[in-house]
PDB file of C-alpha atoms in Angstrom:
ATOM      1  CA  MET A 270     -30.450  19.715  28.752  1.00 50.00           C
ATOM      2  CA  ALA A 271     -33.339  20.261  26.324  1.00 56.00           C
ATOM      3  CA  ALA A 272     -34.628  23.798  26.140  1.00 57.00           C
ATOM      4  CA  ASP A 273     -38.303  24.577  25.853  1.00 65.00           C
ATOM      5  CA  PRO A 274     -38.723  26.101  22.364  1.00 70.00           C
ATOM      6  CA  GLY A 275     -41.081  28.802  23.626  1.00 72.00           C
ATOM      7  CA  ARG A 276     -38.930  29.815  26.578  1.00 78.00           C
ATOM      8  CA  PRO A 277     -35.710  31.855  26.402  1.00 84.00           C
ATOM      9  CA  MET A 278     -32.496  30.157  27.552  1.00 85.00           C
ATOM     10  CA  SER A 279     -31.075  31.310  30.860  1.00 90.00           C
ATOM     11  CA  ASP A 280     -27.717  33.044  30.975  1.00 90.00           C
ATOM     12  CA  ARG A 281     -26.268  30.139  32.981  1.00 91.00           C
ATOM     13  CA  ALA A 282     -27.449  27.565  30.396  1.00 91.00           C
ATOM     14  CA  ARG A 283     -26.132  29.705  27.517  1.00 90.00           C
ATOM     15  CA  ALA A 284     -22.741  30.091  29.266  1.00 92.00           C
ATOM     16  CA  LYS A 285     -22.599  26.313  29.827  1.00 93.00           C
ATOM     17  CA  LEU A 286     -23.307  25.611  26.141  1.00 92.00           C
ATOM     18  CA  ILE A 287     -20.622  28.086  25.052  1.00 92.00           C
ATOM     19  CA  SER A 288     -18.115  26.617  27.504  1.00 93.00           C
ATOM     20  CA  ASP A 289     -18.836  23.075  26.289  1.00 93.00           C
ATOM     21  CA  ALA A 290     -18.469  24.164  22.668  1.00 94.00           C
ATOM     22  CA  TRP A 291     -15.062  25.755  23.385  1.00 93.00           C
ATOM     23  CA  GLU A 292     -13.889  22.584  25.161  1.00 94.00           C
ATOM     24  CA  ARG A 293     -14.939  20.464  22.185  1.00 94.00           C
ATOM     25  CA  ARG A 294     -13.197  22.890  19.834  1.00 94.00           C
ATOM     26  CA  GLU A 295      -9.946  22.653  21.813  1.00 94.00           C
ATOM     27  CA  GLY A 296     -10.264  18.872  21.849  1.00 93.00           C
ATOM     28  CA  LEU A 297     -10.638  18.854  18.062  1.00 95.00           C
ATOM     29  CA  LYS A 298      -7.537  21.032  17.699  1.00 95.00           C
ATOM     30  CA  ASP A 299      -5.599  18.534  19.813  1.00 95.00           C
ATOM     31  CA  LEU A 300      -6.843  15.686  17.635  1.00 96.00           C
ATOM     32  CA  GLU A 301      -5.840  17.560  14.482  1.00 96.00           C
ATOM     33  CA  ARG A 302      -2.314  18.030  15.870  1.00 96.00           C
ATOM     34  CA  GLU A 303      -2.095  14.331  16.728  1.00 97.00           C
ATOM     35  CA  ILE A 304      -3.243  13.373  13.224  1.00 97.00           C
ATOM     36  CA  ILE A 305      -0.628  15.645  11.636  1.00 97.00           C
ATOM     37  CA  GLU A 306       2.080  14.182  13.878  1.00 97.00           C
ATOM     38  CA  ALA A 307       0.955  10.643  12.990  1.00 97.00           C
ATOM     39  CA  ARG A 308       1.058  11.428   9.259  1.00 97.00           C
ATOM     40  CA  LEU A 309       4.583  12.823   9.589  1.00 97.00           C
ATOM     41  CA  ALA A 310       5.650   9.721  11.505  1.00 97.00           C
ATOM     42  CA  ILE A 311       4.181   7.502   8.767  1.00 97.00           C
ATOM     43  CA  GLU A 312       6.049   9.480   6.093  1.00 97.00           C
ATOM     44  CA  ASN A 313       9.298   9.086   8.026  1.00 97.00           C
ATOM     45  CA  ILE A 314       8.755   5.355   8.489  1.00 97.00           C
ATOM     46  CA  THR A 315       7.907   4.967   4.792  1.00 96.00           C
ATOM     47  CA  ARG A 316      11.088   6.814   3.799  1.00 95.00           C
ATOM     48  CA  GLU A 317      13.162   4.636   6.147  1.00 96.00           C
ATOM     49  CA  CYS A 318      11.570   1.475   4.706  1.00 96.00           C
ATOM     50  CA  GLU A 319      12.393   2.604   1.168  1.00 94.00           C
ATOM     51  CA  GLN A 320      16.000   3.248   2.190  1.00 93.00           C
ATOM     52  CA  LEU A 321      16.203  -0.188   3.820  1.00 95.00           C
ATOM     53  CA  GLN A 322      14.706  -1.841   0.729  1.00 94.00           C
ATOM     54  CA  THR A 323      17.270  -0.114  -1.478  1.00 89.00           C
ATOM     55  CA  ALA A 324      20.118  -1.151   0.804  1.00 90.00           C
ATOM     56  CA  LEU A 325      18.801  -4.723   0.853  1.00 93.00           C
ATOM     57  CA  ALA A 326      18.522  -4.797  -2.955  1.00 88.00           C
ATOM     58  CA  GLU A 327      22.101  -3.531  -3.281  1.00 87.00           C
ATOM     59  CA  LYS A 328      23.349  -6.133  -0.821  1.00 89.00           C
ATOM     60  CA  ASP A 329      21.424  -8.857  -2.637  1.00 89.00           C
ATOM     61  CA  ALA A 330      22.881  -7.709  -5.983  1.00 84.00           C
ATOM     62  CA  ARG A 331      26.407  -7.871  -4.567  1.00 86.00           C
ATOM     63  CA  ILE A 332      25.846 -11.379  -3.197  1.00 88.00           C
ATOM     64  CA  HIS A 333      24.301 -12.557  -6.464  1.00 86.00           C
ATOM     65  CA  ALA A 334      27.154 -11.065  -8.526  1.00 84.00           C
ATOM     66  CA  ARG A 335      29.762 -12.687  -6.290  1.00 86.00           C
ATOM     67  CA  ARG A 336      28.075 -16.078  -6.690  1.00 88.00           C
ATOM     68  CA  LEU A 337      28.205 -15.668 -10.461  1.00 87.00           C
ATOM     69  CA  GLY A 338      31.775 -14.390 -10.339  1.00 85.00           C
ATOM     70  CA  LYS A 339      30.807 -11.175 -12.117  1.00 80.00           C
ATOM     71  CA  PRO A 340      31.561  -7.563 -11.262  1.00 75.00           C
ATOM     72  CA  VAL A 341      28.971  -5.745  -9.186  1.00 70.00           C
ATOM     73  CA  VAL A 342      26.935  -3.239 -11.207  1.00 67.00           C
ATOM     74  CA  LEU A 343      24.292  -1.384  -9.207  1.00 65.00           C
ATOM     75  CA  VAL A 344      21.375   0.416 -10.842  1.00 66.00           C
ATOM     76  CA  ASP A 345      18.368   2.204  -9.444  1.00 64.00           C
ATOM     77  CA  PRO A 346      15.777  -0.518  -8.642  1.00 60.00           C
ATOM     78  CA  ASN A 347      12.927   1.922  -9.344  1.00 61.00           C
ATOM     79  CA  ARG A 348      14.116   2.426 -12.913  1.00 58.00           C
ATOM     80  CA  ILE A 349      14.259  -1.337 -13.447  1.00 54.00           C
ATOM     81  CA  ARG A 350      10.764  -1.773 -12.041  1.00 52.00           C
ATOM     82  CA  SER A 351       9.284   0.974 -14.218  1.00 48.00           C
ATOM     83  CA  ALA A 352      11.004  -0.323 -17.362  1.00 46.00           C
ATOM     84  CA  VAL A 353       9.757  -3.864 -16.761  1.00 47.00           C
ATOM     85  CA  SER A 354       6.208  -2.793 -16.003  1.00 49.00           C
ATOM     86  CA  SER A 355       5.971  -0.461 -18.991  1.00 50.00           C
ATOM     87  CA  PRO A 356       3.465  -1.732 -21.575  1.00 53.00           C
ATOM     88  CA  HIS A 357       5.749  -0.424 -24.362  1.00 53.00           C
ATOM     89  CA  ALA A 358       8.826  -2.299 -23.192  1.00 48.00           C
ATOM     90  CA  HIS A 359      10.278  -4.854 -25.613  1.00 50.00           C
ATOM     91  CA  ARG A 360       7.580  -4.812 -28.289  1.00 51.00           C
ATOM     92  CA  ASP A 361       8.274  -6.747 -31.417  1.00 50.00           C
ATOM     93  CA  PRO A 362       7.370  -5.392 -34.887  1.00 52.00           C
ATOM     94  CA  ARG A 363       4.114  -7.387 -34.953  1.00 55.00           C
ATOM     95  CA  GLY A 364       2.908  -5.438 -31.899  1.00 53.00           C
ATOM     96  CA  GLU A 365       3.095  -8.394 -29.535  1.00 52.00           C
ATOM     97  CA  GLN A 366       4.805  -7.980 -26.230  1.00 51.00           C
ATOM     98  CA  ASP A 367       8.069  -9.798 -25.779  1.00 49.00           C
ATOM     99  CA  PRO A 368       7.948 -12.216 -22.802  1.00 51.00           C
ATOM    100  CA  ARG A 369      11.186 -10.686 -21.506  1.00 49.00           C
ATOM    101  CA  SER A 370       9.307  -7.535 -20.526  1.00 47.00           C
ATOM    102  CA  THR A 371       7.163  -9.400 -18.010  1.00 48.00           C
ATOM    103  CA  ALA A 372       9.827 -11.771 -16.723  1.00 48.00           C
ATOM    104  CA  SER A 373      10.706 -11.478 -13.070  1.00 48.00           C
ATOM    105  CA  LEU A 374      14.096 -10.125 -12.129  1.00 49.00           C
ATOM    106  CA  PRO A 375      16.682 -12.562 -10.762  1.00 52.00           C
ATOM    107  CA  GLY A 376      17.236 -12.558  -7.066  1.00 47.00           C
TER     108      GLY A 376
END
């Protein structure tokens, strides 16, 4: 409903605009709540995936150690990953990077 710029808005039209604005505002609040709930669900799923990945890595390490006939030694996979990806890992005196620092982990 377009208002004539030179004519004042009726009380009924003004009340309708205010009512519509409040409805949109409530709808936005509902959407905000849904977004927050979705973000929390994503965080929970991400945490569960990380736990499953850790459990899988531990299981894989046990299987690999058994195949080699060696004792099982578990370490934090995140620490291994960060040590391998570090640009300062395994540098030789000439300043060149040792190929061991970029080698993939067995498994």
